[in-house]
Coordinates of C-alpha atoms in Angstrom, one line a residue:
Chain A
X90 CA 6.1 -36.8 39.9
X91 CA 5.6 -36.4 36.0
X92 CA 5.2 -39.6 33.8
X93 CA 7.3 -40.0 30.9
X94 CA 5.8 -39.5 27.7
X95 CA 5.7 -42.6 26.0
X96 CA 7.4 -42.2 22.4
X97 CA 7.5 -45.5 19.8
X98 CA 11.1 -46.4 18.0
X99 CA 9.6 -46.2 14.9
X100 CA 8.5 -42.7 15.7
X101 CA 11.9 -41.5 17.6
X102 CA 13.8 -42.5 14.7
X103 CA 11.8 -40.9 12.1
X104 CA 12.3 -37.9 14.2
X105 CA 15.6 -38.2 14.4
X106 CA 16.0 -38.8 10.5
X107 CA 13.8 -36.0 9.3
X108 CA 16.0 -33.5 12.1
X109 CA 19.7 -35.4 10.5
X110 CA 18.1 -34.5 6.7
X111 CA 16.7 -30.7 7.5
X112 CA 20.8 -30.3 8.8
X113 CA 21.8 -31.7 5.7
X114 CA 19.7 -30.6 3.0
X115 CA 20.6 -26.8 4.7
X116 CA 23.7 -27.1 3.3
X117 CA 26.0 -27.0 -0.6
X118 CA 26.5 -29.2 -2.2
X119 CA 29.6 -31.9 -3.5
X120 CA 30.2 -33.7 -6.1
X121 CA 32.4 -36.6 -6.6
X122 CA 32.8 -37.8 -10.4
X123 CA 34.6 -41.1 -11.4
X124 CA 36.8 -40.6 -14.4
X125 CA 39.4 -41.7 -16.9
X126 CA 41.9 -39.6 -15.1
X127 CA 41.2 -40.1 -11.5
X128 CA 38.7 -38.8 -9.1
X129 CA 37.4 -35.3 -9.3
X130 CA 36.1 -33.5 -5.8
X131 CA 34.3 -30.7 -6.3
X132 CA 32.0 -28.6 -3.0
X133 CA 30.3 -25.7 -3.2
X134 CA 32.5 -24.0 -0.6
X135 CA 33.5 -20.0 -0.5
X136 CA 35.7 -20.4 2.5
X137 CA 39.3 -21.1 1.1
X138 CA 40.6 -22.7 4.3
X139 CA 37.3 -24.5 5.9
X140 CA 37.4 -27.1 4.2
X141 CA 34.9 -30.0 3.1
X142 CA 36.8 -32.2 1.0
X143 CA 39.8 -34.0 2.2
X144 CA 42.8 -36.4 2.3
X145 CA 42.6 -39.6 4.2
X146 CA 45.6 -42.0 2.5
X147 CA 47.5 -42.4 -0.7
X148 CA 44.8 -43.1 -2.8
X149 CA 41.8 -42.1 -0.4
X150 CA 39.2 -38.9 -0.1
X151 CA 37.1 -37.9 1.7
X152 CA 34.2 -35.2 1.3
X153 CA 31.0 -34.5 3.1
X154 CA 27.9 -32.0 3.4
X155 CA 26.8 -31.1 6.8
X156 CA 27.8 -29.3 9.9
X157 CA 31.2 -28.8 10.2
X158 CA 32.4 -29.3 13.3
X159 CA 31.2 -33.5 12.9
X160 CA 32.2 -33.9 9.3
X161 CA 35.8 -32.4 10.5
X162 CA 35.7 -34.2 13.7
X163 CA 35.2 -37.8 11.4
X164 CA 37.5 -36.6 8.7
X165 CA 40.4 -36.0 11.2
X166 CA 39.1 -39.9 12.8
X167 CA 39.6 -40.7 9.8
X168 CA 43.0 -39.5 9.1
X169 CA 44.2 -41.2 12.6
X170 CA 42.4 -44.8 11.8
X171 CA 43.9 -44.9 8.2
X172 CA 47.5 -43.7 9.6
X173 CA 47.7 -46.2 12.6
X174 CA 46.5 -48.5 10.4
X175 CA 49.3 -48.1 7.6
X176 CA 51.6 -47.6 10.2
X177 CA 51.4 -50.7 12.1
X178 CA 50.3 -53.0 9.2
X179 CA 51.6 -51.4 5.7
X180 CA 50.2 -48.6 3.4
X181 CA 48.5 -50.9 1.0
X182 CA 46.2 -52.2 3.8
X183 CA 44.6 -49.3 4.5
X184 CA 42.0 -49.6 1.9
X185 CA 38.1 -47.2 1.3
X186 CA 36.3 -50.5 2.2
X187 CA 37.6 -50.1 5.6
X188 CA 37.8 -47.0 6.1
X189 CA 33.9 -46.6 4.8
X190 CA 32.6 -49.3 6.7
X191 CA 34.1 -47.7 10.4
X192 CA 32.8 -43.8 9.1
X193 CA 29.3 -46.2 9.0
X194 CA 29.5 -47.9 12.4
X195 CA 30.4 -44.8 14.2
X196 CA 27.6 -42.7 12.4
X197 CA 25.9 -45.7 12.7
X198 CA 26.3 -45.8 17.0
X199 CA 25.7 -42.2 17.3
X200 CA 22.2 -42.3 15.5
X201 CA 21.1 -45.0 17.9
X202 CA 22.9 -43.9 20.9
X203 CA 23.4 -40.6 21.6
X204 CA 20.8 -37.5 22.5
X205 CA 21.3 -36.0 18.7
X206 CA 22.6 -37.7 15.7
X207 CA 25.1 -36.3 13.0
X208 CA 23.7 -34.2 11.0
X209 CA 25.8 -35.2 8.1
X210 CA 26.6 -37.3 4.6
X211 CA 29.8 -38.2 3.7
X212 CA 31.8 -39.8 0.5
X213 CA 34.6 -42.2 1.0
X214 CA 36.3 -41.8 -2.5
X215 CA 39.3 -44.2 -3.5
X216 CA 41.4 -44.3 -6.8
X217 CA 42.4 -47.4 -8.4
X218 CA 44.7 -47.9 -11.1
X219 CA 41.6 -48.5 -13.6
X220 CA 38.3 -47.0 -13.8
X221 CA 36.4 -49.7 -13.1
X222 CA 39.1 -50.2 -10.3
X223 CA 37.9 -46.4 -8.1
X224 CA 35.5 -47.3 -5.5
X225 CA 32.8 -44.7 -4.2
X226 CA 31.1 -45.4 -1.2
X227 CA 28.4 -42.8 0.5
X228 CA 27.6 -42.7 4.0
X229 CA 24.7 -41.1 5.5
X230 CA 23.8 -39.7 9.4
X231 CA 21.7 -42.9 10.3
X232 CA 25.0 -44.9 9.3
X233 CA 23.6 -46.8 6.5
X234 CA 26.3 -47.4 3.5
X235 CA 25.9 -47.5 -0.4
X236 CA 29.0 -48.8 -3.7
X237 CA 28.1 -46.3 -5.7
X238 CA 29.0 -46.5 -9.5
X239 CA 30.1 -43.6 -11.8
X240 CA 29.8 -40.6 -9.4
X241 CA 28.2 -39.1 -6.1
X242 CA 26.1 -36.1 -5.6
X243 CA 24.7 -35.2 -2.1
X244 CA 23.9 -32.7 -0.2
X245 CA 20.9 -30.0 -0.2
X246 CA 18.9 -30.0 -3.7
X247 CA 21.0 -33.1 -4.5
X248 CA 17.7 -34.2 -6.9
X249 CA 18.2 -31.6 -8.5
X250 CA 22.1 -31.7 -8.9
X251 CA 22.1 -35.9 -9.7
X252 CA 19.9 -35.2 -12.7
X253 CA 22.7 -32.3 -14.4
X254 CA 25.4 -34.4 -13.7
X255 CA 23.8 -37.7 -14.7
X256 CA 23.2 -36.1 -18.0
X257 CA 26.4 -35.8 -19.0
X258 CA 28.6 -37.7 -17.1
X259 CA 30.7 -40.7 -19.2
X260 CA 33.7 -42.8 -17.9
X261 CA 36.1 -40.7 -20.4
X262 CA 35.7 -38.0 -19.0
X263 CA 39.5 -36.5 -18.1
X264 CA 39.2 -34.0 -15.0
X265 CA 38.7 -30.7 -17.3
X266 CA 35.4 -32.1 -18.3
X267 CA 34.5 -33.9 -14.6
X268 CA 35.0 -31.0 -13.1
X269 CA 33.1 -28.9 -16.0
X270 CA 30.0 -31.4 -15.7
X271 CA 30.5 -31.1 -12.1
X272 CA 30.1 -26.9 -12.0
X273 CA 26.9 -27.3 -14.1
X274 CA 25.4 -29.5 -11.9
X275 CA 26.1 -27.2 -8.7
X276 CA 24.4 -24.6 -10.7
X277 CA 20.9 -26.4 -11.1
X278 CA 19.7 -25.3 -8.5
X279 CA 20.4 -21.7 -9.1
X280 CA 19.9 -19.3 -11.2
X281 CA 22.7 -17.8 -12.3
X282 CA 24.6 -20.0 -15.7
X283 CA 28.4 -20.4 -13.8
X284 CA 30.1 -20.6 -10.3
X285 CA 33.5 -18.4 -9.8
X286 CA 36.1 -20.1 -9.2
X287 CA 36.3 -18.6 -5.1
X288 CA 33.2 -20.4 -4.3
X289 CA 34.2 -23.8 -5.1
X290 CA 36.5 -26.1 -3.8
X291 CA 38.4 -28.4 -6.1
X292 CA 40.2 -31.2 -5.8
X293 CA 41.5 -34.3 -7.5
X294 CA 42.8 -38.3 -7.0
X295 CA 45.4 -38.8 -9.6
X296 CA 45.0 -42.2 -11.2
X297 CA 49.1 -41.6 -11.9
X298 CA 50.4 -39.9 -9.2
X299 CA 53.3 -42.5 -9.1
X300 CA 54.3 -41.4 -12.9
X301 CA 53.0 -38.4 -13.2
X302 CA 54.1 -36.8 -10.0
X303 CA 56.7 -39.4 -8.2
X304 CA 54.8 -40.0 -5.1
X305 CA 51.7 -42.1 -4.0
X306 CA 49.8 -39.1 -1.8
X307 CA 47.3 -39.3 -5.7
X308 CA 44.9 -36.2 -3.3
X309 CA 46.0 -32.9 -5.4
X310 CA 44.2 -29.8 -4.9
X311 CA 43.5 -27.0 -6.9
X312 CA 43.8 -23.6 -5.7
X313 CA 41.1 -20.9 -7.7
X314 CA 44.3 -20.4 -10.6
X315 CA 44.1 -24.1 -11.2
X316 CA 40.4 -24.5 -12.0
X317 CA 40.9 -21.1 -14.0
X318 CA 43.0 -22.8 -15.9
X319 CA 41.4 -26.5 -16.7
X320 CA 38.1 -24.7 -17.2
X321 CA 40.1 -22.7 -20.2
X322 CA 41.4 -25.8 -21.7
X323 CA 39.9 -26.9 -24.8
X324 CA 36.4 -24.3 -24.6
Chain B
X229 CA 31.2 -27.8 33.9
X230 CA 31.2 -26.3 30.3
X231 CA 35.3 -24.9 30.8
X232 CA 36.5 -28.0 31.4
X233 CA 34.5 -30.0 28.8
X234 CA 36.0 -27.9 26.8
X235 CA 39.8 -27.7 28.3
X236 CA 38.6 -31.3 27.4
X237 CA 38.3 -31.0 23.5
X238 CA 41.1 -29.1 23.1
X239 CA 43.8 -31.2 25.4
X240 CA 42.6 -34.2 23.2
X241 CA 43.0 -32.3 19.7
X242 CA 46.4 -33.5 18.3
X243 CA 47.8 -33.1 15.3
X244 CA 50.6 -35.6 16.3
X245 CA 50.8 -39.1 14.6
X246 CA 53.2 -39.8 17.8
X247 CA 51.1 -38.6 20.8
X248 CA 47.7 -40.3 18.9
X249 CA 49.7 -43.4 19.4
X250 CA 51.3 -42.9 23.1
X251 CA 47.6 -42.1 24.1
X252 CA 45.4 -45.7 22.0
X253 CA 48.8 -47.6 21.3
X254 CA 51.7 -47.0 22.8
X255 CA 52.7 -51.0 22.2
X256 CA 53.2 -49.4 18.6
X257 CA 55.6 -47.0 19.4
X258 CA 59.1 -48.1 18.2
X259 CA 61.2 -47.4 21.6
X260 CA 57.7 -48.6 24.0
X261 CA 58.4 -51.8 22.0
X262 CA 60.8 -53.2 24.5
X263 CA 59.5 -51.9 27.5
X264 CA 60.9 -53.7 30.4
X265 CA 64.1 -53.8 28.1
X266 CA 66.4 -55.9 26.6
X267 CA 68.5 -58.4 28.2
X268 CA 72.4 -56.9 28.6
X269 CA 74.6 -59.3 27.9
X270 CA 74.0 -62.9 28.0
X271 CA 76.9 -65.7 27.7
X272 CA 77.2 -65.0 24.2
X273 CA 78.0 -61.6 24.6
X274 CA 76.2 -58.0 23.9
X275 CA 73.2 -58.3 21.6
X276 CA 73.9 -58.5 18.1
X277 CA 72.3 -56.2 15.9
X278 CA 72.5 -55.3 12.8
X279 CA 74.1 -51.5 12.0
X280 CA 74.1 -48.4 9.4
X281 CA 77.2 -46.4 9.3
X282 CA 78.3 -43.5 7.9
X283 CA 75.9 -40.2 5.9
X284 CA 77.1 -37.3 5.4
X285 CA 75.2 -34.3 4.2
X286 CA 76.0 -30.8 3.0
X287 CA 74.1 -27.2 2.2
X288 CA 75.5 -26.0 -1.4
X289 CA 73.6 -23.5 -3.7
X290 CA 70.0 -24.0 -4.0
X291 CA 69.5 -26.6 -1.5
X292 CA 70.9 -28.8 0.5
X293 CA 72.2 -33.1 0.1
X294 CA 72.5 -35.7 2.0
X295 CA 73.8 -39.4 1.0
X296 CA 74.3 -42.8 2.6
X297 CA 76.7 -45.3 2.1
X298 CA 75.2 -49.4 1.5
X299 CA 76.3 -51.3 4.3
X300 CA 74.9 -52.9 7.6
X301 CA 77.5 -54.4 9.6
X302 CA 76.5 -57.0 12.5
X303 CA 79.8 -56.7 14.9
X304 CA 82.5 -58.3 12.1
X305 CA 80.0 -59.4 9.7
X306 CA 78.5 -57.8 6.9
X307 CA 75.0 -57.8 7.3
X308 CA 73.4 -56.0 3.9
X309 CA 75.0 -55.1 1.5
X310 CA 72.1 -53.1 -0.4
X311 CA 70.6 -51.4 3.0
X312 CA 69.3 -47.8 2.3
X313 CA 70.2 -45.4 5.3
X314 CA 68.6 -41.9 3.7
X315 CA 65.2 -42.0 3.1
X316 CA 62.8 -38.8 2.3
X317 CA 61.3 -37.2 5.4
X318 CA 58.1 -35.6 3.6
X319 CA 58.4 -32.9 0.0
X320 CA 60.7 -31.0 1.7
X321 CA 62.9 -32.7 3.5
X322 CA 65.0 -35.3 4.2
X323 CA 66.2 -38.4 7.1
X324 CA 69.8 -40.2 7.2
X325 CA 70.2 -42.7 10.2
X326 CA 72.9 -44.1 11.9
X327 CA 73.1 -46.8 14.4
X328 CA 70.9 -49.8 15.4
X329 CA 69.0 -50.4 11.4
X330 CA 65.8 -52.1 12.8
X331 CA 65.0 -49.2 15.3
X332 CA 66.0 -46.3 13.3
X333 CA 63.7 -48.2 9.8
X334 CA 61.0 -47.5 12.3
X335 CA 61.9 -44.2 13.2
X336 CA 62.1 -43.4 9.9
X337 CA 58.9 -44.7 9.3
X338 CA 57.4 -42.8 12.5
X339 CA 58.6 -39.6 11.7
X340 CA 57.3 -40.3 8.0
X341 CA 53.7 -40.3 9.4
X342 CA 54.1 -38.1 11.6
X343 CA 54.8 -35.5 9.4
X344 CA 52.3 -36.2 6.8
X345 CA 49.8 -37.0 9.7
X346 CA 49.9 -33.0 10.9
X347 CA 49.9 -31.7 6.7
X348 CA 46.8 -33.5 6.2
X349 CA 45.0 -33.1 10.3
X350 CA 45.8 -29.5 10.1
X351 CA 45.7 -28.7 6.2
X352 CA 49.6 -27.2 6.3
X353 CA 52.7 -28.2 7.0
X354 CA 54.7 -28.3 9.5
X355 CA 58.1 -25.4 9.5
X356 CA 61.5 -27.1 9.1
X357 CA 62.0 -26.1 12.6
X358 CA 59.3 -27.7 13.9
X359 CA 59.9 -30.9 11.8
X360 CA 63.4 -30.9 13.1
X361 CA 62.3 -30.6 16.6
X362 CA 59.5 -33.5 16.5
X363 CA 62.6 -35.2 15.4
X364 CA 64.8 -34.6 18.4
X365 CA 61.7 -35.2 20.8
X366 CA 61.3 -39.4 19.1
X367 CA 65.5 -39.6 19.3
X368 CA 65.1 -38.8 23.0
X369 CA 61.8 -41.0 23.0
X370 CA 64.2 -44.1 22.3
X371 CA 67.0 -42.8 24.8
X372 CA 66.1 -45.8 27.5
X373 CA 67.3 -48.2 24.2
X374 CA 70.2 -46.3 23.7
X375 CA 71.3 -46.6 27.4
X376 CA 71.1 -50.2 26.4
X377 CA 73.3 -49.6 23.2
X378 CA 70.4 -49.2 20.9
X379 CA 70.9 -45.3 19.7
X380 CA 70.2 -44.3 16.6
X381 CA 71.9 -41.2 15.2
X382 CA 70.0 -39.6 12.9
X383 CA 71.0 -36.0 9.9
X384 CA 67.9 -33.9 9.5
X385 CA 68.2 -32.0 6.0
X386 CA 65.9 -29.8 4.1
X387 CA 64.8 -26.5 2.1
X388 CA 62.9 -23.9 4.4
X389 CA 61.1 -22.2 1.9
X390 CA 59.8 -19.4 4.0
X391 CA 63.6 -18.2 3.8
X392 CA 64.9 -19.8 0.8
X393 CA 67.8 -22.1 1.7
X394 CA 68.8 -25.7 2.4
X395 CA 69.7 -26.4 6.5
X396 CA 70.7 -29.6 8.5
X397 CA 70.5 -30.8 11.6
X398 CA 72.1 -32.9 13.6
X399 CA 71.4 -35.2 16.8
X400 CA 72.5 -36.4 20.0
X401 CA 71.2 -39.2 21.5
X402 CA 69.1 -37.4 24.3
X403 CA 67.8 -35.7 21.1
X404 CA 69.4 -32.9 20.9
X405 CA 68.9 -30.5 18.1
X406 CA 72.0 -28.9 17.0
X407 CA 72.2 -26.8 13.3
X408 CA 75.1 -27.6 11.4
X409 CA 76.9 -24.6 9.3
X410 CA 77.9 -26.0 6.2
X411 CA 78.4 -29.5 6.2
X412 CA 77.8 -32.9 8.9
X413 CA 78.5 -36.2 9.4
X414 CA 77.2 -38.9 11.3
X415 CA 78.2 -42.9 11.7
X416 CA 81.9 -45.1 12.5
X417 CA 83.3 -43.6 9.0
X418 CA 82.0 -39.9 10.0
X419 CA 85.2 -38.7 10.8
X420 CA 87.2 -39.6 7.6
X421 CA 84.2 -38.2 5.7
X422 CA 84.7 -35.3 7.8
X423 CA 87.4 -34.9 7.0
X424 CA 87.0 -35.3 3.2
X425 CA 84.1 -32.9 3.2
X426 CA 86.5 -29.8 5.1
X427 CA 89.1 -30.5 2.2
X428 CA 86.3 -30.8 -0.8
X429 CA 83.7 -28.8 0.5
X430 CA 83.9 -25.3 -0.4
X431 CA 80.4 -22.3 -0.6
X432 CA 78.3 -21.8 -3.6
X433 CA 79.4 -25.8 -4.4
X434 CA 76.7 -26.5 -7.8
X435 CA 74.2 -29.7 -7.7
X436 CA 77.0 -31.7 -9.4
X437 CA 79.9 -30.5 -7.3
X438 CA 78.1 -31.3 -4.5
X439 CA 77.1 -34.6 -5.3
X440 CA 80.4 -35.5 -6.3
X441 CA 81.4 -34.4 -2.8
X442 CA 79.4 -36.5 -0.8
X443 CA 80.6 -39.7 -3.1
X444 CA 84.2 -38.7 -2.1
X445 CA 83.7 -38.0 1.4
X446 CA 82.5 -42.2 1.7
X447 CA 84.2 -42.7 0.0
X448 CA 87.1 -41.8 1.6
X449 CA 84.6 -43.1 4.6
X450 CA 84.9 -47.1 3.5
X451 CA 88.2 -46.9 2.4
X452 CA 89.8 -46.4 5.8
X453 CA 86.4 -47.5 8.2
X454 CA 85.8 -51.3 7.7
X455 CA 81.6 -50.5 8.4
X456 CA 81.1 -48.2 5.2
X457 CA 81.1 -50.0 2.2
X458 CA 82.5 -48.5 -1.0
X459 CA 80.9 -47.9 -4.7
X460 CA 80.4 -51.4 -5.8
X461 CA 80.7 -52.2 -9.3
X462 CA 80.6 -55.7 -9.3
X463 CA 77.1 -55.3 -8.5
X464 CA 76.2 -52.1 -9.5
X465 CA 75.6 -50.9 -6.1
X466 CA 76.1 -46.8 -5.5
X467 CA 75.1 -44.6 -2.5
X468 CA 71.7 -43.7 -1.9
X469 CA 71.7 -39.4 -2.7
X470 CA 68.7 -36.8 -2.6
X471 CA 69.1 -33.5 -3.5
X472 CA 66.7 -31.0 -1.2
X473 CA 65.6 -28.1 -3.4
X474 CA 62.7 -25.4 -3.3
X475 CA 61.3 -27.6 -5.9
X476 CA 61.5 -31.0 -3.2
X477 CA 63.5 -33.7 -2.8
X478 CA 64.6 -35.9 -4.9
X479 CA 66.9 -39.4 -5.9
X480 CA 69.6 -38.3 -7.4
X481 CA 69.6 -41.3 -10.7
X482 CA 71.8 -44.2 -10.7
X483 CA 72.9 -43.6 -13.5
X484 CA 75.3 -39.8 -12.5
X485 CA 76.4 -42.0 -9.0
X486 CA 77.7 -44.5 -11.5
X487 CA 79.4 -42.4 -13.3
X488 CA 80.2 -39.9 -10.2
X489 CA 81.6 -43.5 -8.6
X490 CA 83.2 -44.2 -12.0
X491 CA 85.4 -41.3 -11.6
X492 CA 87.0 -41.3 -8.3
X493 CA 87.8 -44.2 -8.8
X494 CA 89.8 -44.2 -12.1
X495 CA 91.5 -40.6 -10.7
X496 CA 92.3 -42.7 -7.3
X497 CA 94.0 -45.3 -9.7
X498 CA 96.1 -43.0 -11.7
X499 CA 97.2 -40.9 -9.0
X500 CA 98.9 -44.6 -7.8
X501 CA 99.2 -43.7 -3.7
X502 CA 99.3 -46.1 -1.3
X503 CA 96.7 -43.9 0.9

């Protein structure tokens, strides 16, 4: 009979964390920026149909890096959680904080109990009536949760991208400015100095969706033409 | 082994909010709330609940319109003068309800979440026929309640974007779905409203004319059906009217409805006819 090797819990967790980190570092980055007009979510993503950014609820959006099947299942679980909660209580009782803590719990449970941790990093963003009321939560593979101010950068080479975004971030940016800043950040680790609109996925959470579009659903996905038009503005 | 787990994943992957509730929280479905039935008929008589009445809908050039009066009744008592019976289901469709108000409002809410849920999970909207079928399934789910007197009868209208036309669907209590041409009405005042529509509706109405025809049909329903409320100048209450066109569902503003209702009341007063 073969004896099972003893692995200390510290080593086990460290191996898992390294494994997850490697998986995430392979992915391309996502930037979430809170600004005057709302929250801009920008991802480097050449696919027009497999999204890294998604709508969860009226004021809440989701962005992720890592393995598609894993974060897609988390996104769908988030939509189900939010819709059940909004349907059984009221729409205003669905908050990013509640959703983020559910995500943190499931990521934490998978990290400690399952064969393999999720190789994902998530951002949950909720747009408020003013920039100070915006909520940005970052969730990592082990279930840790952080409440960020201003912006979140996730994915491979996040340090370089983050530096570039931090240098240009101001609270009074409009969407065009925020998206331009995010795109400038996303190329910080590359040789090229601009990404074509077809290589990025852009969505926004409108701060004033009720007044500007007459809908409480703040999430709006921008297509390539919208992105080109936004970038051409006041350039 | 692998095949079974793949099958399982596929079977569990649902884009339907109703199916998800049925699996995880069946008690939240409006028609599961009273699984053991309601006490039918006590010493005090049959269960009295607020009822919503009279929805009219019609197609016009470039879209479809739906309108509902504002009255809910409970037996011979007016339960509400402010109730709204026409709702946007999503960006391109609207839903009107007649029947037991409490259940109808919950089914409406469920239907709204159902469409939005599908859109978020799939990243695309359901086709208009798909939406109409889902609504039929929900009404069929309510059949046991309908058998006990708590029936809900909806009317569904939407803009079919691929086809470029407004379409109209009616239902029976078993969830049967019928596509209507031209116009349709449901509710206790429907026979009077339909008579009016038959005379007033014609192909190629403009949007403003369609609003006028709808308000006039509701006026006729209110004239003869005590459960339907007419325009109320005292409380400044007008019907709820939605139009759906290529650019989406829009609620007709109160100002316009007040003007239309005023014109109708005036013309009827001038006509000096008893009926």
